[in-house]
Coordinates of C-alpha atoms and ligand atoms in Angstrom, one line a residue:
X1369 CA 23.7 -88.6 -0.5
X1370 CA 26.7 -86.7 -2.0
X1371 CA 29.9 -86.7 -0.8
X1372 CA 32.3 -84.1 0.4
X1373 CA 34.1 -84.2 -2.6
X1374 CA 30.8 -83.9 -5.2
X1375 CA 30.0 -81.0 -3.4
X1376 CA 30.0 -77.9 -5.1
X1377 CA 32.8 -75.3 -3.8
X1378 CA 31.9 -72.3 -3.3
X1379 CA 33.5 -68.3 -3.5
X1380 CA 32.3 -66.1 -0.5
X1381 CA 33.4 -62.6 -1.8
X1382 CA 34.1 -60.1 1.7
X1383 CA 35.3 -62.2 4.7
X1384 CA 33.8 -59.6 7.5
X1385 CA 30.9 -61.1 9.6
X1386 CA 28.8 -62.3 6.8
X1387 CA 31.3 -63.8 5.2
X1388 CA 33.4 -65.1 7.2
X1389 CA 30.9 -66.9 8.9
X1390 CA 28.9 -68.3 5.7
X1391 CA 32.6 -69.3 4.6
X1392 CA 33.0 -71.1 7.8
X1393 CA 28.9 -72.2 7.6
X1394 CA 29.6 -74.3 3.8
X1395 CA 33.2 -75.7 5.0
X1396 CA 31.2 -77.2 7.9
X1397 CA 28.1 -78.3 5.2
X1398 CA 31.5 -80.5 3.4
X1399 CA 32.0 -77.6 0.4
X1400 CA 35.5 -76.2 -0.4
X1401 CA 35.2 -72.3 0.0
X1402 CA 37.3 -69.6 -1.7
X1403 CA 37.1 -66.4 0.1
X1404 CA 38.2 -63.1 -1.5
X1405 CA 39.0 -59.7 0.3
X1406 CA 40.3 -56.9 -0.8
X1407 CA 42.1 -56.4 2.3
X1408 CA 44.9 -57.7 2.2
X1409 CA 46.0 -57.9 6.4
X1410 CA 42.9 -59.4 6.9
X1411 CA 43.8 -62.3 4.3
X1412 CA 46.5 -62.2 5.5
X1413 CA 45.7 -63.1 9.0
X1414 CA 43.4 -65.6 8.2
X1415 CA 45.4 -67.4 6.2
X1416 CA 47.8 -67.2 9.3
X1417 CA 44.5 -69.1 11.3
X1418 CA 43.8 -65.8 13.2
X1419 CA 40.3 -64.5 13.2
X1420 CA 39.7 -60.7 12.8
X1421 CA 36.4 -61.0 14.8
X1422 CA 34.8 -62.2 18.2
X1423 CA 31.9 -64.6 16.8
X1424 CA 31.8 -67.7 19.3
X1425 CA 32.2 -71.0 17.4
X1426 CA 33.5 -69.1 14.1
X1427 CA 37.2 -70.1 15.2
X1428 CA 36.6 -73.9 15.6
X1429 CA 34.9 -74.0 12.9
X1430 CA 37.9 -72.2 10.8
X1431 CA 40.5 -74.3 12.7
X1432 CA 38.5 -77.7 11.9
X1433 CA 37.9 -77.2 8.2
X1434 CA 41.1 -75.2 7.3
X1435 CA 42.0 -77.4 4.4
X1436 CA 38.6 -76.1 3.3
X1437 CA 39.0 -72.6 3.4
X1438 CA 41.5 -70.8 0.8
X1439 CA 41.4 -67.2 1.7
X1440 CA 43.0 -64.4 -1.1
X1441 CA 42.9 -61.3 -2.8
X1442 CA 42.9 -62.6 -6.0
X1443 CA 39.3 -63.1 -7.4
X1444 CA 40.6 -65.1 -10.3
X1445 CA 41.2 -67.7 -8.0
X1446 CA 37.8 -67.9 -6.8
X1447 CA 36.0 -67.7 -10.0
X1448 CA 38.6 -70.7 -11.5
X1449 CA 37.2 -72.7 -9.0
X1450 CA 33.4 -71.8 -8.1
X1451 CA 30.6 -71.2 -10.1
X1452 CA 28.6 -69.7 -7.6
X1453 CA 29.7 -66.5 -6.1
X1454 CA 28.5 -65.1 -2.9
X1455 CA 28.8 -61.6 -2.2
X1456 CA 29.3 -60.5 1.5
X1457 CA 30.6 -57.0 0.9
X1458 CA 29.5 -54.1 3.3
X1459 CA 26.4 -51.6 2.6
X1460 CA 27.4 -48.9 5.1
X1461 CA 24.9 -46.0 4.8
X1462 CA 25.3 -42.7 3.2
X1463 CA 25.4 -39.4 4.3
X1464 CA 21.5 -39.5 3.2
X1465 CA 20.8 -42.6 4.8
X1466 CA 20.5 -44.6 1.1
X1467 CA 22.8 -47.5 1.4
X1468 CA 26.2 -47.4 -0.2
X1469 CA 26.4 -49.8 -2.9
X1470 CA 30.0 -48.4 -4.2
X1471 CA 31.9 -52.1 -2.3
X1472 CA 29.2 -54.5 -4.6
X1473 CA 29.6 -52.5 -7.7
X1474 CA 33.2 -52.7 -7.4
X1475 CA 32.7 -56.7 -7.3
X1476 CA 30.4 -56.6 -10.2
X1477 CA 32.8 -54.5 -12.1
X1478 CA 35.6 -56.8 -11.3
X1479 CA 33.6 -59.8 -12.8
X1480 CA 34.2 -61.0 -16.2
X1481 CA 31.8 -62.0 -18.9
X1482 CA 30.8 -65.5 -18.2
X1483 CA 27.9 -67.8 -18.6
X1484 CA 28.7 -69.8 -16.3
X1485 CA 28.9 -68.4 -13.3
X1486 CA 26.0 -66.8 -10.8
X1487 CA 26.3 -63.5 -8.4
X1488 CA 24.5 -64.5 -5.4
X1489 CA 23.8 -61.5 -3.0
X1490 CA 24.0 -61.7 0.5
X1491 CA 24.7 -58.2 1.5
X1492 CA 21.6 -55.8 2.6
X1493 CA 20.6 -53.9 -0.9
X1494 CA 17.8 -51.8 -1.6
X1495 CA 14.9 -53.3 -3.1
X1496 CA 15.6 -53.0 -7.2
X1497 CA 19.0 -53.4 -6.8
X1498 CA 19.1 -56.8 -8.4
X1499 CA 17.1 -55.4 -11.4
X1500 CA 19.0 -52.7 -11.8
X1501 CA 22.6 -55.2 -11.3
X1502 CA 20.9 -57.3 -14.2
X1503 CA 20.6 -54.1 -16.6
X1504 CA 23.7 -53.3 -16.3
X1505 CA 25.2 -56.9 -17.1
X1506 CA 22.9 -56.5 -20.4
X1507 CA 24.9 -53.1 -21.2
X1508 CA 28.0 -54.5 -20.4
X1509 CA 28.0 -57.8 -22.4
X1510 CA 27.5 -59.8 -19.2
X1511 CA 24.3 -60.7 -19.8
X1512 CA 25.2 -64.2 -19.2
X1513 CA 26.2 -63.9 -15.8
X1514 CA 23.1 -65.3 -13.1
X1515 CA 21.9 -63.6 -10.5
X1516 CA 20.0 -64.5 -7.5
X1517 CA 19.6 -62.8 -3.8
X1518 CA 20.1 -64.7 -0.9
X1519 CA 19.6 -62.4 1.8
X1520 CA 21.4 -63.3 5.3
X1521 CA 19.5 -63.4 9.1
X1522 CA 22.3 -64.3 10.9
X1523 CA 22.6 -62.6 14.3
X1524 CA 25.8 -60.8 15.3
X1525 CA 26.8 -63.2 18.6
X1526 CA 24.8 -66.0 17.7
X1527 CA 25.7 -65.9 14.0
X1528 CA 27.2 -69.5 13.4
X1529 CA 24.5 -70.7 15.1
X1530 CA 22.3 -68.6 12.7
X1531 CA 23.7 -69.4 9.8
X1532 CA 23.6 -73.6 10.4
X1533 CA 20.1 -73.3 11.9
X1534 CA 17.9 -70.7 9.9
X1535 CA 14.6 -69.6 10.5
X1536 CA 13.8 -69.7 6.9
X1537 CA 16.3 -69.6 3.5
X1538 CA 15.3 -67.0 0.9
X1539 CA 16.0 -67.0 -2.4
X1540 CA 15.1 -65.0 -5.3
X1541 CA 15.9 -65.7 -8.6
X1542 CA 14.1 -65.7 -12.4
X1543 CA 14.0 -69.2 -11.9
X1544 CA 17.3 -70.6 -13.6
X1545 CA 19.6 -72.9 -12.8
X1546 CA 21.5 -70.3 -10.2
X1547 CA 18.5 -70.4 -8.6
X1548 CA 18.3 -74.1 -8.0
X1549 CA 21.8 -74.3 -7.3
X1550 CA 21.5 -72.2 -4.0
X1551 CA 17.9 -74.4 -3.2
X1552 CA 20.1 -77.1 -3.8
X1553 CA 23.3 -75.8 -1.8
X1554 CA 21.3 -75.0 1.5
X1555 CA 18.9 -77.7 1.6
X1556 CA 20.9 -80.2 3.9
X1557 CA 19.7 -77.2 6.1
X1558 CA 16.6 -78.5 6.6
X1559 CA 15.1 -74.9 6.9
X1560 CA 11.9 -73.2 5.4
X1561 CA 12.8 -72.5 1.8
X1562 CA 11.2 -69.3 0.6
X1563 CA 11.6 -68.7 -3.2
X1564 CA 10.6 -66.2 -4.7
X1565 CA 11.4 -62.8 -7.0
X1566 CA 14.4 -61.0 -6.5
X1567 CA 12.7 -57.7 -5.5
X1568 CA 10.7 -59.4 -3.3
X1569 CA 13.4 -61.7 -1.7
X1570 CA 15.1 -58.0 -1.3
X1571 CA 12.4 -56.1 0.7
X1572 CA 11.7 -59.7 2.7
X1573 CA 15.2 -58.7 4.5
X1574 CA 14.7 -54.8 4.8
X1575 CA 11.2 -55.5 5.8
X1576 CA 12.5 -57.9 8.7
X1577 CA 14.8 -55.9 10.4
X1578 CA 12.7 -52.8 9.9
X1579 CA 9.9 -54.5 11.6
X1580 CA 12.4 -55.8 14.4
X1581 CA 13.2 -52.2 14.5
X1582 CA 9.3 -51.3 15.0
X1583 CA 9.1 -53.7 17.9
X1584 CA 11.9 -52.3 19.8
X1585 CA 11.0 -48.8 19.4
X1586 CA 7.4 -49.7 20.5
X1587 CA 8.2 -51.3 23.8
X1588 CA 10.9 -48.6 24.1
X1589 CA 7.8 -46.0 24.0
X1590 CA 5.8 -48.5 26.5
X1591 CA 8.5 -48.0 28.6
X1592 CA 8.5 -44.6 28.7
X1593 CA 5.2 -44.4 29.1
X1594 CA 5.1 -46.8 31.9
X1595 CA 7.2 -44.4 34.0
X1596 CA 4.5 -42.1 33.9
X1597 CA 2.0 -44.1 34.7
X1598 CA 3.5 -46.6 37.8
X1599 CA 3.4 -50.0 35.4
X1600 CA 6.4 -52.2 34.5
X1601 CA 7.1 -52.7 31.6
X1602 CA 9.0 -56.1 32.1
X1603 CA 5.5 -57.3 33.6
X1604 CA 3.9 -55.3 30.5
X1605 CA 5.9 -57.4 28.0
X1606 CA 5.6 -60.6 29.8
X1607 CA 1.8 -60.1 29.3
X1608 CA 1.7 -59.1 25.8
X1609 CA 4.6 -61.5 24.4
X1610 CA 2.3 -64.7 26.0
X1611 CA 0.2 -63.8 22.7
X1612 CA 1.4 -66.0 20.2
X1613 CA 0.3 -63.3 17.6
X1614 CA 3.2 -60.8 19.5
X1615 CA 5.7 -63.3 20.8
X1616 CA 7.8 -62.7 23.5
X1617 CA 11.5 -61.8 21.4
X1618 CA 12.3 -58.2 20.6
X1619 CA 10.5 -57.1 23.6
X1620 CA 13.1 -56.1 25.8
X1621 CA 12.9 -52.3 26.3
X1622 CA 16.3 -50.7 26.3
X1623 CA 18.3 -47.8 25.8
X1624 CA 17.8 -48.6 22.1
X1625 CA 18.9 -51.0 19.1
X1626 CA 22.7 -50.2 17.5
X1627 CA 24.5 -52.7 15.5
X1628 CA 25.5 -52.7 12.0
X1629 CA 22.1 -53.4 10.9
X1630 CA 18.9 -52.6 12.2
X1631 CA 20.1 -48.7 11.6
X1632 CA 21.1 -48.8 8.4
X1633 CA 18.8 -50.6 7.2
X1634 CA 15.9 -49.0 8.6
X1635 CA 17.1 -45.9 7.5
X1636 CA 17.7 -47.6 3.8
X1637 CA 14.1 -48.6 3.5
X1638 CA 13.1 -45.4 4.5
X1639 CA 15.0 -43.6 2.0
X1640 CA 14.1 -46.4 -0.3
X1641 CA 10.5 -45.7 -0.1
X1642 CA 11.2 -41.9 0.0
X1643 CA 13.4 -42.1 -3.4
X1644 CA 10.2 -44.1 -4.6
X1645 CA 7.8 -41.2 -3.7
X1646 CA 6.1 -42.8 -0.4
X1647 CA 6.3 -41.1 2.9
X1648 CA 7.2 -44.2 5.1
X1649 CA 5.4 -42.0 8.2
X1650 CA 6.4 -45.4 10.8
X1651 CA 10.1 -45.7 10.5
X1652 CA 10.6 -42.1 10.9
X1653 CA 9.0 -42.6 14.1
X1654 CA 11.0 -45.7 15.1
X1655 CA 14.0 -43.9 14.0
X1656 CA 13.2 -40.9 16.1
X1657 CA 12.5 -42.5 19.1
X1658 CA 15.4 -45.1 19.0
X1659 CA 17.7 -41.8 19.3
X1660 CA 15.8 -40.2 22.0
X1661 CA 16.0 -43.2 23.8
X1662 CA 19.8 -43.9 23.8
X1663 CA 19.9 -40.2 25.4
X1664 CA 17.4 -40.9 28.5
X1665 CA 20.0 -42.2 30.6
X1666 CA 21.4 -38.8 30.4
X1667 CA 18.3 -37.2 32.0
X1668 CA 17.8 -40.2 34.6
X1669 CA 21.4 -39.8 35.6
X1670 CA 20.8 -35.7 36.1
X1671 CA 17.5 -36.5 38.4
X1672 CA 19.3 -38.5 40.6
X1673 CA 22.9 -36.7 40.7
X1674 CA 22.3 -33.1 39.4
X1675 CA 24.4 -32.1 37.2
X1676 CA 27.0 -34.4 35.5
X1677 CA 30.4 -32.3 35.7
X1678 CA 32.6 -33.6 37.7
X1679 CA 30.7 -36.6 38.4
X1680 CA 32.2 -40.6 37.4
X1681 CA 30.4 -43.1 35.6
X1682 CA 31.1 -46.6 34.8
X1683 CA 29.7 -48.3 32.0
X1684 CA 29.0 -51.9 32.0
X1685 CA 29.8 -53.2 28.5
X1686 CA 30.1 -51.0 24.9
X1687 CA 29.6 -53.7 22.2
X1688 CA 26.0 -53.2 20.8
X1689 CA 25.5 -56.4 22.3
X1690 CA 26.5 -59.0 24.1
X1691 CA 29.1 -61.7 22.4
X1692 CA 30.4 -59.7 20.2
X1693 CA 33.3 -57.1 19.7
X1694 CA 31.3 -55.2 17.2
X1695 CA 30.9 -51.7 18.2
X1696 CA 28.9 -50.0 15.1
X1697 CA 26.1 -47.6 15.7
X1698 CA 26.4 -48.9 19.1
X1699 CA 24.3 -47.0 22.2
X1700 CA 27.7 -46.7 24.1
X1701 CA 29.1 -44.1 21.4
X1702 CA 26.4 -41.5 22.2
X1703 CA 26.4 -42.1 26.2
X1704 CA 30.7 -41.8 25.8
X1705 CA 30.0 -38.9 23.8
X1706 CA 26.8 -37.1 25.7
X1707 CA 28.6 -37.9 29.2
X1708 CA 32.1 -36.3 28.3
X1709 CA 29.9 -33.2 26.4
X1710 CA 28.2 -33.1 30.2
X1711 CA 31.5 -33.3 32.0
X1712 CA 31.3 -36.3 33.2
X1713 CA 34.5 -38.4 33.8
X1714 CA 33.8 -42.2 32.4
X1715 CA 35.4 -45.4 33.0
X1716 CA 34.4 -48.6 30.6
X1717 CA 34.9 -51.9 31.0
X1718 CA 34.1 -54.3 27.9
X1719 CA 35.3 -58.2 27.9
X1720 CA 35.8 -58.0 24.4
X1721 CA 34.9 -54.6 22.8
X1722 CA 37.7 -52.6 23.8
X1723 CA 39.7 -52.8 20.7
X1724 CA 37.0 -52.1 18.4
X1725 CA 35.9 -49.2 21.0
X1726 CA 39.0 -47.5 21.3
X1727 CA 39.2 -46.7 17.3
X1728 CA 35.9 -45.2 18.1
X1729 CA 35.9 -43.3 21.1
X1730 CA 38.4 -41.1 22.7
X1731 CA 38.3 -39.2 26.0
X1732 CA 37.2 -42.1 27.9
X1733 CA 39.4 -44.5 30.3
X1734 CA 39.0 -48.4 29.8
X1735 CA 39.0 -50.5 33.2
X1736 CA 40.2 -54.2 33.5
X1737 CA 37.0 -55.4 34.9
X1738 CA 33.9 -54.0 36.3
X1739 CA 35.7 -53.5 39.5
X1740 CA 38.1 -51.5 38.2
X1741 CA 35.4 -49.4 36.4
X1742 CA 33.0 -49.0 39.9
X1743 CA 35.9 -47.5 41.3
X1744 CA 35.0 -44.2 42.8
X1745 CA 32.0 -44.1 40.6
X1746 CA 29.2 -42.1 41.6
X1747 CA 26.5 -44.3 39.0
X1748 CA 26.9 -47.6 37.0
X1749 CA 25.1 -48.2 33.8
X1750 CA 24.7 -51.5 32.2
X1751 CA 25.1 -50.9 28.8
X1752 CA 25.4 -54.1 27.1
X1753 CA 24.3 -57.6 28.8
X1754 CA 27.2 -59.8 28.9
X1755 CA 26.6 -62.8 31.0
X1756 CA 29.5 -61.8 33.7
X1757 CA 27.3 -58.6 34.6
X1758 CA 24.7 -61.1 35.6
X1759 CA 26.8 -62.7 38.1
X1760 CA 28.2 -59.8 39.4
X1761 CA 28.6 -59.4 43.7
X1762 CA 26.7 -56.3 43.5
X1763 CA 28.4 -55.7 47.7
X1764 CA 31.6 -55.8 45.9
X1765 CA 30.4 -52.7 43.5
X1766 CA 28.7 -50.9 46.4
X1767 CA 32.0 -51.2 48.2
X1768 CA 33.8 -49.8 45.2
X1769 CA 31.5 -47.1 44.4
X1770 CA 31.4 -43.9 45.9
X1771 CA 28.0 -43.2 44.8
X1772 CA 24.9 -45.7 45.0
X1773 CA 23.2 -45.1 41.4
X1774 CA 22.7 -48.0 39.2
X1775 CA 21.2 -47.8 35.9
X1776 CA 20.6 -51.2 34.4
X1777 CA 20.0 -50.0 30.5
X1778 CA 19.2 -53.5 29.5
X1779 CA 16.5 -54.3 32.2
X1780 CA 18.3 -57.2 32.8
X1781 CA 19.9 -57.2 35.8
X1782 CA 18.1 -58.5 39.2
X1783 CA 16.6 -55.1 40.7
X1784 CA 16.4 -57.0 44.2
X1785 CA 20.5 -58.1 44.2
X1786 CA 21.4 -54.8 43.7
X1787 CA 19.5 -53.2 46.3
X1788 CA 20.2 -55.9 48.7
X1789 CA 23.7 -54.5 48.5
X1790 CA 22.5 -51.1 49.4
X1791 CA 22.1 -49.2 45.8
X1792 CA 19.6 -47.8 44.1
X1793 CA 17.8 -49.4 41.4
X1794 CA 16.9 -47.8 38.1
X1795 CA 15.9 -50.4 35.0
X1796 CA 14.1 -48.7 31.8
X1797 CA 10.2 -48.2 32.1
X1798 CA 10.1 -50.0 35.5
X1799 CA 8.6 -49.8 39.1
Ligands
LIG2472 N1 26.7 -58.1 10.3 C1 25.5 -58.7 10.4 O1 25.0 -59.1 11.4 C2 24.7 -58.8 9.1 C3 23.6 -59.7 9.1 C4 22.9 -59.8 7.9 C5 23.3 -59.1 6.8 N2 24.3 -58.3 6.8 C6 24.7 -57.6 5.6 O2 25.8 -58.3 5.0 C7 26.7 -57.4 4.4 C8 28.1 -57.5 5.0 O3 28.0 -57.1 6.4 P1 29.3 -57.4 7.4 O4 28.8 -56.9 8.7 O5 29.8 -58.7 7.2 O6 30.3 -56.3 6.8 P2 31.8 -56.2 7.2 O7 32.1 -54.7 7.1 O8 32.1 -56.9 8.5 O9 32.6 -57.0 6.0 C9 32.7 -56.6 4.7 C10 33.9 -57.1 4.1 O10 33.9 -56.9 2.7 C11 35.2 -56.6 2.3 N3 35.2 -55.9 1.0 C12 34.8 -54.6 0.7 N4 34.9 -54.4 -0.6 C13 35.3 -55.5 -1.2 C14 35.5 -55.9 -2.5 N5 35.4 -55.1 -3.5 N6 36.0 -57.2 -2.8 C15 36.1 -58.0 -1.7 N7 35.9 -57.7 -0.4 C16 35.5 -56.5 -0.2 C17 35.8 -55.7 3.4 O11 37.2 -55.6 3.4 C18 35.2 -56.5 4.6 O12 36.1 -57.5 5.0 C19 26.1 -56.0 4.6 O13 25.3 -55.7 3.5 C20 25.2 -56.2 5.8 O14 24.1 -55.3 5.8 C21 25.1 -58.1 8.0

């Protein structure tokens, strides 16, 4: 058993939600973490104790193992102190849709010669990227450095969770002592080791959220087809999900997946396979109908009020999802942005969002609580499913209201509680 002081420390290079939570994720496993950023409020702030993000448990976790935790600009620090260096920088996509590798070639860059430290990739690349990485340490006399990807699962909202308690831990390496370092470093985690080839461990985390992707898109298209036909799709996906070869998760449908992922990366291994000369036929499909879908509130709003000048809508909740403040690529930046093109007045209420949603949206006003948003409202739409919407007095909104329309864009609001109070229902693909 090794103690807290023979454990390895570890440099997490980009403290946003990767890495600030796989920072906080080793100083909870007993390892000393040095965290690099090149933005310097943000180390700023954490070295103050305050957390740039909503990720529940990430702040006790910061608070409890702050003599851990060194947070700084300077990657000299980091590399005087830790052998292995995780990078957690962003991959944002590209006009084209390729993922933009320009934040980990400025880490690579900023890395000196060295044998005896290890790049270990955690941000989302492209398959090859590691191969092509490794090159370029050859032409660059860094052929010494290691290299090994580590992809990250972690869910935005349940990420510390996530990160403690993983599914599986992948790692692909050539098989040198980088390699065994990171087996090594996660395996008080208990978790399914997968190890394996870099390119592989690469497309094992495109392929995963592309095929998370697939299933929402499909029971999306259920949905839709469900309204033609008079079934439900929430009965539909109870039926199909008892099947342990389908399983029950990712078979909610919706107005559509946002987040920082599942978009961009879908879109990356599209491009990916594109660039490679292979029409990926699927995701074009899941792509396509993941945008048509975020717009069909738009058309069930117009059936039931006509047109939509003039009209006031409240959305319930604008983070992508629930228990987080994270707002990228989420559905509630087209409905802001189809609704005021329409004419439509709207009033949002987020518990923790707002910040993050008013750098992103403009022309909208942002209520206190739902309340405040049902005000005068002549249709509701639950946008994101925070537990408080679930436990909402749906008389109260009624009362509010000076419409009757509610459209619950998650499917997972109680149909019967809100028309007990005297509304109409409207869920996605349902009776
Ligand atoms: N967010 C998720 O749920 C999630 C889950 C799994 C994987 N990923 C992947 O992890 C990576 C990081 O995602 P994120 O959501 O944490 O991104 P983020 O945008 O929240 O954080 C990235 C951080 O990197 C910093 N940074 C940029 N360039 C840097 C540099 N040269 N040196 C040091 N720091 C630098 C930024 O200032 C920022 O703090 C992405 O590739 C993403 O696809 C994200």
């Amino acid at each position: 058993m090794t103690t807290a002081s023979e454990r390895e420390p570890i440099a997490v290079i980009g403290t946003g939600y990767v890495g600030l939570v796989s920072a906080a994720g080793f100083a909870e496993m007993g390892h000393e973490v040095w965290c690099v950023d090149i933005d310097a409020e943000k180390v700023e702030r954490l070295r103050r104790g305050q957390v740039p993000i909503y990720e529940p448990g990430l702040q006790e976790l910061l608070v409890a193992h702050a003599g851990r935790l060194h947070f700084s600009t300077d990657l000299a620090e980091a590399l005087a102190h830790a052998r292995l260096l995780f990078v957690a920088v962003g991959t944002p996509p590209t006009h084209s849709g390729d993922a933009d590798l320009s934040a980990v070639h400025a880490v690579v860059d900023a890395i000196p010669a060295s044998r005896a430290h290890a790049l270990v990739m955690k941000s989302t690349v492209p398959c090859g990227t590691g191969a092509s990485l490794k090159r370029s340490f050859r032409e660059h006399d860094k052929g010494g450095l290691a290299y090994v990807s580590c992809p990250e699962f972690l869910k935005e909202g349940a990420a510390v969770q996530d990160f403690l308690h993983p599914d599986r831990v992948v790692v692909g390496d050539d098989g040198d002592w980088a390699g065994d370092a990171v087996v090594e470093l996660y395996a008080p985690l208990g978790a399914p080791l997968v190890r394996t080839d870099v390119a592989s461990a690469e497309m094992i985390k495109l392929a995963s959220n592309a095929f998370l992707a697939t299933k929402i898109s499909f029971i999306n298209e259920i949905a839709n087809v469900c309204e033609e036909t008079g079934a439900d799709v929430v009965e539909v996906a109870r039926g199909m999900g008892l099947d342990g070869r389908i399983g029950p998760k990712f078979l909610q449908a919706g107005i559509g997946y946002g987040g920082s992922c599942f978009p961009k990366d879908v879109d990356a291994l599209k491009q990916l396979a594109g660039n490679s000369g292979y029409h990926f036929q699927l995701l074009t499909a899941v792509i396509e109908v993941n945008e048509l879908q975020k717009r069909r509130v738009i058309g069930k709003l117009k059936e039931h009020l006509g047109g939509l000048s003039g009209k006031r809508v409240a959305l319930f909740g604008l983070a992508f999802k629930p228990n987080t403040d994270d707002m990228r690529e989420a559905s509630s930046l087209v409905l802001c942005g189809r609704l005021s093109a329409e004419g439509a007045a709207v009033a949002a209420y987020d518990p923790v969002a707002e910040d993050q949603a008013r750098k992103l949206v403009s022309g909208i006003a942002f209520a206190d609580s739902p309340l405040d948003a049902a005000t005068d409202a002549d249709a509701v739409i639950l946008v994101t499913e925070w537990p408080e919407f679930m436990k909402l007095d749906w008389k109260q909104v009624a009362l509010a209201m000076r419409g009757n329309l509610v459209i619950d864009g998650r499917n997972a609001l109680d149909p019967d509680a809100v028309r007990r109070a005297g509304l109409l229902y409207e869920g996605i693909g349902r009776r």
